Tab-separated table of C-alpha atoms and ligand atoms in Angstrom:
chain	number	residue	atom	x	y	z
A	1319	UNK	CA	0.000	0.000	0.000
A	1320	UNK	CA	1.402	3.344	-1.009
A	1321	UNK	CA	0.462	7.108	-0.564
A	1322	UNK	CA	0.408	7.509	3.629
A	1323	UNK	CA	3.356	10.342	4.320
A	1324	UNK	CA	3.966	12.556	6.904
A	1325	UNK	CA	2.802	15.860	7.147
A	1326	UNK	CA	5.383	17.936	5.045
A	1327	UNK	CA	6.996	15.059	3.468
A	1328	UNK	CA	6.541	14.248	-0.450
A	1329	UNK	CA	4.365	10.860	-1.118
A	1330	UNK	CA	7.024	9.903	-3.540
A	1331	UNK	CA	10.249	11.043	-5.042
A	1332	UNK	CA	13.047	10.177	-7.069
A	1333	UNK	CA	16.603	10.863	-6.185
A	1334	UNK	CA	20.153	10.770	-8.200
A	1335	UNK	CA	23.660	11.043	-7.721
A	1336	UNK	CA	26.775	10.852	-9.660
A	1337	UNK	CA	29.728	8.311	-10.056
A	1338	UNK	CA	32.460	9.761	-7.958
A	1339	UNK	CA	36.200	9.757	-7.964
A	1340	UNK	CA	37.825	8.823	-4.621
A	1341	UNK	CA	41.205	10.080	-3.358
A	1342	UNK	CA	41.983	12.105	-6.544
A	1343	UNK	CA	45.554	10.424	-5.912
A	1344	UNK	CA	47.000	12.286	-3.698
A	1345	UNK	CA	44.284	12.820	-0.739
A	1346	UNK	CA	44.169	9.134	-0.114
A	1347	UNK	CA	40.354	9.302	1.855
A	1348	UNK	CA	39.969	13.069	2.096
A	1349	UNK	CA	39.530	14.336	-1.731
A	1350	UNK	CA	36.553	13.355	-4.124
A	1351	UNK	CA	35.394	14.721	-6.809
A	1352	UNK	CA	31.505	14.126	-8.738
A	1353	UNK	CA	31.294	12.984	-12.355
A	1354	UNK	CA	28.483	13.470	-14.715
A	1355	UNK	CA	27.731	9.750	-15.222
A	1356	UNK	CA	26.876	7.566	-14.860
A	1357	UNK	CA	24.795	7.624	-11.487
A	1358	UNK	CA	22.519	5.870	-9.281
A	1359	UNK	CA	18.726	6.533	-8.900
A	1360	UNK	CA	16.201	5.395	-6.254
A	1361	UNK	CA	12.689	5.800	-6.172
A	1362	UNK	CA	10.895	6.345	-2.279
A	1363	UNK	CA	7.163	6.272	-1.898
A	1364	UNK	CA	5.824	6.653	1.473
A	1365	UNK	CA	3.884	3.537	2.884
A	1366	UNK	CA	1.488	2.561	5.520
A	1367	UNK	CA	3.777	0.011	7.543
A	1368	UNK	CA	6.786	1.681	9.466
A	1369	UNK	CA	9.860	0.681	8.569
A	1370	UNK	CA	12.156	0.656	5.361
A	1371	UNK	CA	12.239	-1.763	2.896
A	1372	UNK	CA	13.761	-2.323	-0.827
A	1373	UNK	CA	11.364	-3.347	-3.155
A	1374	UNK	CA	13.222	-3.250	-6.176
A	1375	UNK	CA	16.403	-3.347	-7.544
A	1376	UNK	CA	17.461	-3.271	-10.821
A	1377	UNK	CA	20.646	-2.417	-13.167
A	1378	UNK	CA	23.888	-4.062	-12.061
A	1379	UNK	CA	22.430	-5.797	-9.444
A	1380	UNK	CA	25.026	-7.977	-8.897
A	1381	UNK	CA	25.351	-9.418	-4.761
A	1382	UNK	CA	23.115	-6.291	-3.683
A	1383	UNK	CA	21.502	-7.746	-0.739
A	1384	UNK	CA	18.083	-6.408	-0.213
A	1385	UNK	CA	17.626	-6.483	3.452
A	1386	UNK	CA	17.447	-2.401	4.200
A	1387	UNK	CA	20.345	-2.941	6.937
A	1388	UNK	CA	23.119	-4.015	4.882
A	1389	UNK	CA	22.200	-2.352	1.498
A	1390	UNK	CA	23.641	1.137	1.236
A	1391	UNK	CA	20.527	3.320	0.170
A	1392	UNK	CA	18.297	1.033	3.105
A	1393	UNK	CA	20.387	1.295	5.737
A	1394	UNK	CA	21.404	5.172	4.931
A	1395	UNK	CA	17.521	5.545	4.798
A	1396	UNK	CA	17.238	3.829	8.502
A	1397	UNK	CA	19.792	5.920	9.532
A	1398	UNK	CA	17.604	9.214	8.711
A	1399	UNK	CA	14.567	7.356	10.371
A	1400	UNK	CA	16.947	7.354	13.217
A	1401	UNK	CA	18.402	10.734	13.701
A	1402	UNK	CA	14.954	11.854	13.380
A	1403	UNK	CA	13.268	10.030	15.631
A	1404	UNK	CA	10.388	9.461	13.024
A	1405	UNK	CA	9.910	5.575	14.178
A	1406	UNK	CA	6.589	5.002	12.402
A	1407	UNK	CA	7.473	6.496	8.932
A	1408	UNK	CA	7.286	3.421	6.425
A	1409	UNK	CA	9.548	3.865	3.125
A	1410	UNK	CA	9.688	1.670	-0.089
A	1411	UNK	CA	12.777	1.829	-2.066
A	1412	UNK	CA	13.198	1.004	-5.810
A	1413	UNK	CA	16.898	1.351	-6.294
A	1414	UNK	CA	18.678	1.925	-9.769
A	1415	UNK	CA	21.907	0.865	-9.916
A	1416	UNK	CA	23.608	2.410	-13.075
A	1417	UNK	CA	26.799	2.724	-11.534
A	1418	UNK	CA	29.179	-0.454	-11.958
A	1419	UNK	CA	29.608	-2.497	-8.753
A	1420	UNK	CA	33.147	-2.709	-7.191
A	1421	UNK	CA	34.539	-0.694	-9.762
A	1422	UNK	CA	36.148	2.161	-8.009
A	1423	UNK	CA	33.516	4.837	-8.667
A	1424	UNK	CA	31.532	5.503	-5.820
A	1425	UNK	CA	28.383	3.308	-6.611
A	1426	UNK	CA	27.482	2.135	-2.921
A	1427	UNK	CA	28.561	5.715	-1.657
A	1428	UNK	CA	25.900	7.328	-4.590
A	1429	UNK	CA	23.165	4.472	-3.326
A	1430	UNK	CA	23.685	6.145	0.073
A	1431	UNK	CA	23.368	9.618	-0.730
A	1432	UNK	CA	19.902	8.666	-2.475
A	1433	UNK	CA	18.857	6.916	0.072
A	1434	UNK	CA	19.628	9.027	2.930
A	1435	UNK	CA	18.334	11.956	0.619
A	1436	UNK	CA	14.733	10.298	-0.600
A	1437	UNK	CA	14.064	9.458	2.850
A	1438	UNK	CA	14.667	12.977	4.196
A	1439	UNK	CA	12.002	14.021	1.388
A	1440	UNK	CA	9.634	11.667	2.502
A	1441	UNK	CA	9.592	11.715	5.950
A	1442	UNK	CA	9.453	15.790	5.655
A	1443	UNK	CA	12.481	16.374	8.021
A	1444	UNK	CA	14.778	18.713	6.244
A	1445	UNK	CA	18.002	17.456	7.960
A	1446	UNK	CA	20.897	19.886	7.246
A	1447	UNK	CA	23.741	18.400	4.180
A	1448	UNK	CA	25.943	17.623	7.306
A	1449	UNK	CA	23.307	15.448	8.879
A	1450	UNK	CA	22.855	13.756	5.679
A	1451	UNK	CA	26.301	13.500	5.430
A	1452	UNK	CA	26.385	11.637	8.700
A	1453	UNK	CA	23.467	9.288	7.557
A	1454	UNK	CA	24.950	8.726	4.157
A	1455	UNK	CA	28.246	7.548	5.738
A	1456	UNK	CA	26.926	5.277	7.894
A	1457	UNK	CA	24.385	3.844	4.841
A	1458	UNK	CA	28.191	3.513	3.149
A	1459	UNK	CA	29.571	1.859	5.905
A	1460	UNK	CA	26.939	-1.037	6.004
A	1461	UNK	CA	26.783	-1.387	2.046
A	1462	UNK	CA	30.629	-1.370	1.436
A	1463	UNK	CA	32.308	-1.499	5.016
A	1464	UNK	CA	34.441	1.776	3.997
A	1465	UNK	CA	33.709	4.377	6.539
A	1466	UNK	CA	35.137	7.172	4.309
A	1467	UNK	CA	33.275	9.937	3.436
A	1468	UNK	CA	35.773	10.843	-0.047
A	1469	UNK	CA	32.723	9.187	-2.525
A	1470	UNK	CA	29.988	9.829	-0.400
A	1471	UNK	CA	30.810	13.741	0.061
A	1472	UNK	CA	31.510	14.552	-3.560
A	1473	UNK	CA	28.247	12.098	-4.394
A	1474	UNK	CA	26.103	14.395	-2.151
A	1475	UNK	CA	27.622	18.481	-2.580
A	1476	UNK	CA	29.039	17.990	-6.337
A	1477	UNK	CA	32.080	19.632	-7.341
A	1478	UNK	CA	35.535	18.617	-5.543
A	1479	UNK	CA	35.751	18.607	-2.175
A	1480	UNK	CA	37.722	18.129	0.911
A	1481	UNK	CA	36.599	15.869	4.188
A	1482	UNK	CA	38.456	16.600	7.059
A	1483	UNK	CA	39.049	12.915	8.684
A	1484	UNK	CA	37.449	12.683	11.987
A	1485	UNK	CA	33.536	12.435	13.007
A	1486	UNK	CA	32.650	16.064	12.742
A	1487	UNK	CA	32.886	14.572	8.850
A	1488	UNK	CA	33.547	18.709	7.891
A	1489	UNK	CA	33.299	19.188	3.956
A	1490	UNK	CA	35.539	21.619	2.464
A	1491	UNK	CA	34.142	22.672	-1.017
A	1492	UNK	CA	37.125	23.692	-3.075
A	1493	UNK	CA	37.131	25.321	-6.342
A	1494	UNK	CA	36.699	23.888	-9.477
A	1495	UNK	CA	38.585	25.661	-12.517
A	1496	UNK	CA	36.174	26.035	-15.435
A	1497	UNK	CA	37.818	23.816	-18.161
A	1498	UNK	CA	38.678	21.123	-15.845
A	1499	UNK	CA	37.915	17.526	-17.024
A	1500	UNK	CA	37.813	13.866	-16.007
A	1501	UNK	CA	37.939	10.694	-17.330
A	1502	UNK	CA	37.002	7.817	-15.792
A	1503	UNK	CA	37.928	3.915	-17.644
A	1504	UNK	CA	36.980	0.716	-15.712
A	1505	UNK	CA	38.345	-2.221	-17.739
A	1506	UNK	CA	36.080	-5.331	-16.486
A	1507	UNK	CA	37.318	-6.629	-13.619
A	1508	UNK	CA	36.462	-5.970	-10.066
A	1509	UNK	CA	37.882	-5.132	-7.012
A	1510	UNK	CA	35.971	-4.996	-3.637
A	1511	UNK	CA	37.178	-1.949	-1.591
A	1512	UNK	CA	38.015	-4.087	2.326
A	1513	UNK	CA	40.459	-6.040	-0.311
A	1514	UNK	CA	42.097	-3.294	-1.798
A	1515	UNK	CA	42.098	-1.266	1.554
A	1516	UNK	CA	43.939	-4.261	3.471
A	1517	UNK	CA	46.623	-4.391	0.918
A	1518	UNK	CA	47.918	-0.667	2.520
A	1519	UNK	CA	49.270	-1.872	5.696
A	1520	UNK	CA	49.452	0.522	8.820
A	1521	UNK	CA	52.562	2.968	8.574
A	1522	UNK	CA	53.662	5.159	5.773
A	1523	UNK	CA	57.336	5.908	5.008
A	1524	UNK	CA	58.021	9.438	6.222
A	1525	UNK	CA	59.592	10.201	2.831
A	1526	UNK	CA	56.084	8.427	1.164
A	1527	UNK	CA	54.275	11.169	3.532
A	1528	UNK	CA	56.314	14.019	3.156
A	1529	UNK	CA	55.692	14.006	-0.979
A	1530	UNK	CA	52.207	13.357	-0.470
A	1531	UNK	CA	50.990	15.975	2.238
A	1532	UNK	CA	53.202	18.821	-0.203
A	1533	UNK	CA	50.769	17.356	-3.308
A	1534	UNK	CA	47.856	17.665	-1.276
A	1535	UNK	CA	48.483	21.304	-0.577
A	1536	UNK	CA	49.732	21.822	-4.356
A	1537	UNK	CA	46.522	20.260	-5.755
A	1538	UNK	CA	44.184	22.553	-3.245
A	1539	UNK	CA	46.257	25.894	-4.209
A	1540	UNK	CA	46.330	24.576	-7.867
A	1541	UNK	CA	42.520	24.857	-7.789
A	1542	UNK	CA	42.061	28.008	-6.301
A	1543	UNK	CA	44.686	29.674	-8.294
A	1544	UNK	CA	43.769	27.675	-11.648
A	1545	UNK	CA	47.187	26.868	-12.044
A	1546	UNK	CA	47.431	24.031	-14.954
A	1547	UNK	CA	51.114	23.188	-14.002
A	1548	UNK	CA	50.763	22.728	-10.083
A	1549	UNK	CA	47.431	21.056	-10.686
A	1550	UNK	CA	49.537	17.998	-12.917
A	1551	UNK	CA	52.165	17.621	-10.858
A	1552	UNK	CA	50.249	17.082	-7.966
A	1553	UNK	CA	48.303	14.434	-9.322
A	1554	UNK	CA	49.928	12.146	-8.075
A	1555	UNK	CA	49.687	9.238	-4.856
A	1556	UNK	CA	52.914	7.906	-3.215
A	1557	UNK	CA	50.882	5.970	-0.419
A	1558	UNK	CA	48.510	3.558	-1.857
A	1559	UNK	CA	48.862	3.619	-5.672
A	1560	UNK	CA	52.092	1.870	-5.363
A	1561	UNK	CA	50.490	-0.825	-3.477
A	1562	UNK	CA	47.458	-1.115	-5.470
A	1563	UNK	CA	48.476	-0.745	-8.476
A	1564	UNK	CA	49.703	-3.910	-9.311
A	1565	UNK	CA	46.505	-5.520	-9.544
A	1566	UNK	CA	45.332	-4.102	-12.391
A	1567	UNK	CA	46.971	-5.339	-15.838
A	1568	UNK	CA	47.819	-3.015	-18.289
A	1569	UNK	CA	47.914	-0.343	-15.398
A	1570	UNK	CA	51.750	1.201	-16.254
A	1571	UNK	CA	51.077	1.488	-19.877
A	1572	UNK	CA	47.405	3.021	-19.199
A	1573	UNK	CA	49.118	6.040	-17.776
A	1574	UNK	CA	51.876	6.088	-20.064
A	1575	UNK	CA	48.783	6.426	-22.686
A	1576	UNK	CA	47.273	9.224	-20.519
A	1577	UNK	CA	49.421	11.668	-20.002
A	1578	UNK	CA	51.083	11.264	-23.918
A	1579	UNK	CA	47.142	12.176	-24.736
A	1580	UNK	CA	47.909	15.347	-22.606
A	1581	UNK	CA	46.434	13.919	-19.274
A	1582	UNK	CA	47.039	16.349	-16.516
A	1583	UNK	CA	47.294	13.299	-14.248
A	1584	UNK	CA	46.102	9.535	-13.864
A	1585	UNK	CA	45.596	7.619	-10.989
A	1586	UNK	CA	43.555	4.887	-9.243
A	1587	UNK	CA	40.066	5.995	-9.051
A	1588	UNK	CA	39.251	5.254	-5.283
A	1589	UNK	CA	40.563	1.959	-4.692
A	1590	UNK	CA	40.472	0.238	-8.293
A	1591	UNK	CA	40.133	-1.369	-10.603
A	1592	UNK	CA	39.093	2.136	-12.375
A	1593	UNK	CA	41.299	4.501	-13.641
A	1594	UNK	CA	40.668	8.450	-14.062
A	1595	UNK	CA	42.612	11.279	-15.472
A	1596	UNK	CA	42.157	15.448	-14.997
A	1597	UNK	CA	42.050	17.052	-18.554
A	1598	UNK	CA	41.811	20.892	-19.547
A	1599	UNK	CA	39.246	20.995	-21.535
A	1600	UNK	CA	36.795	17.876	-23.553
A	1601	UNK	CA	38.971	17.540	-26.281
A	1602	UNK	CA	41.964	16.726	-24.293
A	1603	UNK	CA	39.557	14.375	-22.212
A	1604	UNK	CA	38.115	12.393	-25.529
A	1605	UNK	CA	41.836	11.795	-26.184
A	1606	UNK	CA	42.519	10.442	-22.939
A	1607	UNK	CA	39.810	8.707	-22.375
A	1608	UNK	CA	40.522	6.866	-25.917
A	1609	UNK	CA	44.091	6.282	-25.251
A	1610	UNK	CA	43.227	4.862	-22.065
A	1611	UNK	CA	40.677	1.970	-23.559
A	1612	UNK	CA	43.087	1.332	-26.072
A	1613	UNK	CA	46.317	1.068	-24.084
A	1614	UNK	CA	44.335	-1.760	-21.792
A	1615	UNK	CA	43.117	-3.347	-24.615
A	1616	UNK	CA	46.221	-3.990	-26.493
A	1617	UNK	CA	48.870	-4.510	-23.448
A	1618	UNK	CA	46.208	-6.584	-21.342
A	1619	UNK	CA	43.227	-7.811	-23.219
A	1620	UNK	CA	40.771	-5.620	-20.818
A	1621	UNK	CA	37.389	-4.660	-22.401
A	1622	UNK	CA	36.839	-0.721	-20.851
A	1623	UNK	CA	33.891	1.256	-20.431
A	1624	UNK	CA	34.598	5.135	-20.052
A	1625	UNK	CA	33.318	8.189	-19.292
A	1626	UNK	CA	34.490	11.950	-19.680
A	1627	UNK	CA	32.260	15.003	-18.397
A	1628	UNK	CA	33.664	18.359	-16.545
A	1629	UNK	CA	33.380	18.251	-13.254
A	1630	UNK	CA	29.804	17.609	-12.010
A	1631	UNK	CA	29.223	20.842	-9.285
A	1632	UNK	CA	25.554	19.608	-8.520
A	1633	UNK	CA	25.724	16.223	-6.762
A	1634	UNK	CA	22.767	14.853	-5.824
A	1635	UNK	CA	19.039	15.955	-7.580
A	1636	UNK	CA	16.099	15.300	-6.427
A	1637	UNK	CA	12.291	15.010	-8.280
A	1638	UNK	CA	8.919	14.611	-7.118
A	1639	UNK	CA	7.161	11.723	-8.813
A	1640	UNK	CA	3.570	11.100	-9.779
A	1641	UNK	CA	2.228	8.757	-6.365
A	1642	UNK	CA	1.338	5.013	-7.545
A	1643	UNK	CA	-2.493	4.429	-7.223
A	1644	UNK	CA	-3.020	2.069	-4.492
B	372	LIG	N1	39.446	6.220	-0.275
B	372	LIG	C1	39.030	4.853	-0.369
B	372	LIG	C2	40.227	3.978	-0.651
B	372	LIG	C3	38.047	4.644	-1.491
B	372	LIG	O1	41.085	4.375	-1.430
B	372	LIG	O2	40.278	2.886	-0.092
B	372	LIG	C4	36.655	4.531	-1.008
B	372	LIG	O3	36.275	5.573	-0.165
């Protein structure tokens, strides 16, 4: 049964969010930037029985488990029925996966944002972004067991931003020059993010650290001063690329293809198996993104999908949709 909501909420809506790229290289969990596609969708109608369930779920379904408390966009949405104390709303979920599972782009962090977003709509609460935020992570953590907020932030305010690590989970929205670019390539293979993450050890070399905290302050100064040059050569991760890398065949030669396409830089996106460079401008990006494909193709046999869009400054969107009849 459909079309009971709270006072102030919406009966139904439907909510999107972007692919996103983790880390940007150099801010291993603290940078993250939002793509243009491809992104995930859910649909929320407000029911008579309390509670939050997934009805649906369809695209690249893969191992999605349905049960609300382990699937990103559920348990995201029981996390908003928690913080706001609204114990008898009921919420179905129809949940459109379009972005590739364990690829390295943000998918369970985008199902979270939706669902922590469409249930906020619903129920009528109007949390603030940060308490959304909050929910989203913790809809991340139960879908992916990564409690880092660099997919879920970018997934949720657009554009490129900064998380400070902690639990105050403070987003820092940094600027984002006007011909900037990325690719993103995923060549078909998969690579769940606890794996990748346990490869990294505990300790960093202090040499390691030293490079990447000065590329972490290049890249942020690069944006807000547009500057091309300190921009590329910060692009870069000492930390967990090395360690990561490694995994993914053809990886070497994909960059080499990058940056001779005039890449700005290329990196891991996230934690793998997907790739993404910064371009200025989409004709440098089409390049890229074309000498990417091919240089996996030909040095390791990997079929690619890619994608190339400016930087996506909206994040999430949200729609009111027609009510089912009952
Ligand atoms: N920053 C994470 C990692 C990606 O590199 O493991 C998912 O948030």
């Amino acid at each position: 049964m459909t079309g009971t909501h709270s006072p102030g909420g919406a009966a139904a809506v439907r909510v999107s969010a972007p692919a996103t790229i983790g880390n940007i290289a150099c801010g291993f969990d603290v940078f993250g930037l939002a793509i243009a596609r491809p992104s995930d969708a859910v649909v929320a109608r407000a029911k008579a029985e309390p509670g939050v369930t997934i009805e649906r779920i369809r695209g690249d379904v893969g191992p999605i488990p349905a049960d609300s408390a382990r699937n990103s966009a559920g348990a995201a949405a029981r996390a908003v029925v928690e913080m706001t104390g609204a114990r008898s709303a009921g919420l179905a979920l129809e949940l459109h996966k379009g972005i590739p599972l364990a690829g390295g782009m943000g998918g369970s962090a985008s199902s979270a944002v939706v669902g922590a977003v469409a249930a906020d709509r619903v129920i009528g609460a109007g949390l603030s972004r940060r308490q959304l935020l909050q929910c989203a992570v913790a809809g991340e953590l139960a879908g992916s067991g990564s409690p880092a907020a660099d997919n879920v932030a970018p997934a949720l305010y657009g554009g490129i931003v900064l998380v400070l690590p902690g639990k105050s989970l403070q987003v820092v929205e940094l600027p984002v020059p006007a011909e900037l670019w990325a690719v993103v390539v995923r060549p078909h293979l998969e690579t769940r993010t606890e794996d990748a993450r346990r490869v990294l050890g505990e300790h960093v070399p202090l040499k390691a650290a030293v490079t990447q905290w000065a590329n972490t302050a290049a890249f942020t100064a690069g944006l807000y001063a547009s500057d091309w040059d300190l921009i590329s050569r910060s692009i870069r991760d000492v930390v967990a690329e090395p360690l990561r890398a490694g995994r993914i065949p053809g990886f070497a030669r994909a960059r080499e293809a990058a940056l001779a396409a005039g890449a700005l830089g290329f990196s891991l996106s996230g934690s793998g198996p997907s790739v993404f460079a910064l371009c200025r401008g989409g004709e440098a990006a089409q390049h890229v993104a074309a000498g990417i494909r091919r240089a996996f193709g030909e040095s390791a046999a990997l079929d690619c999908e890619a994608w190339a869009s400016p930087v996506n400054r909206h994040g999430v969107r949200v729609e009111d949709v027609e009510p089912e009849g009952d």
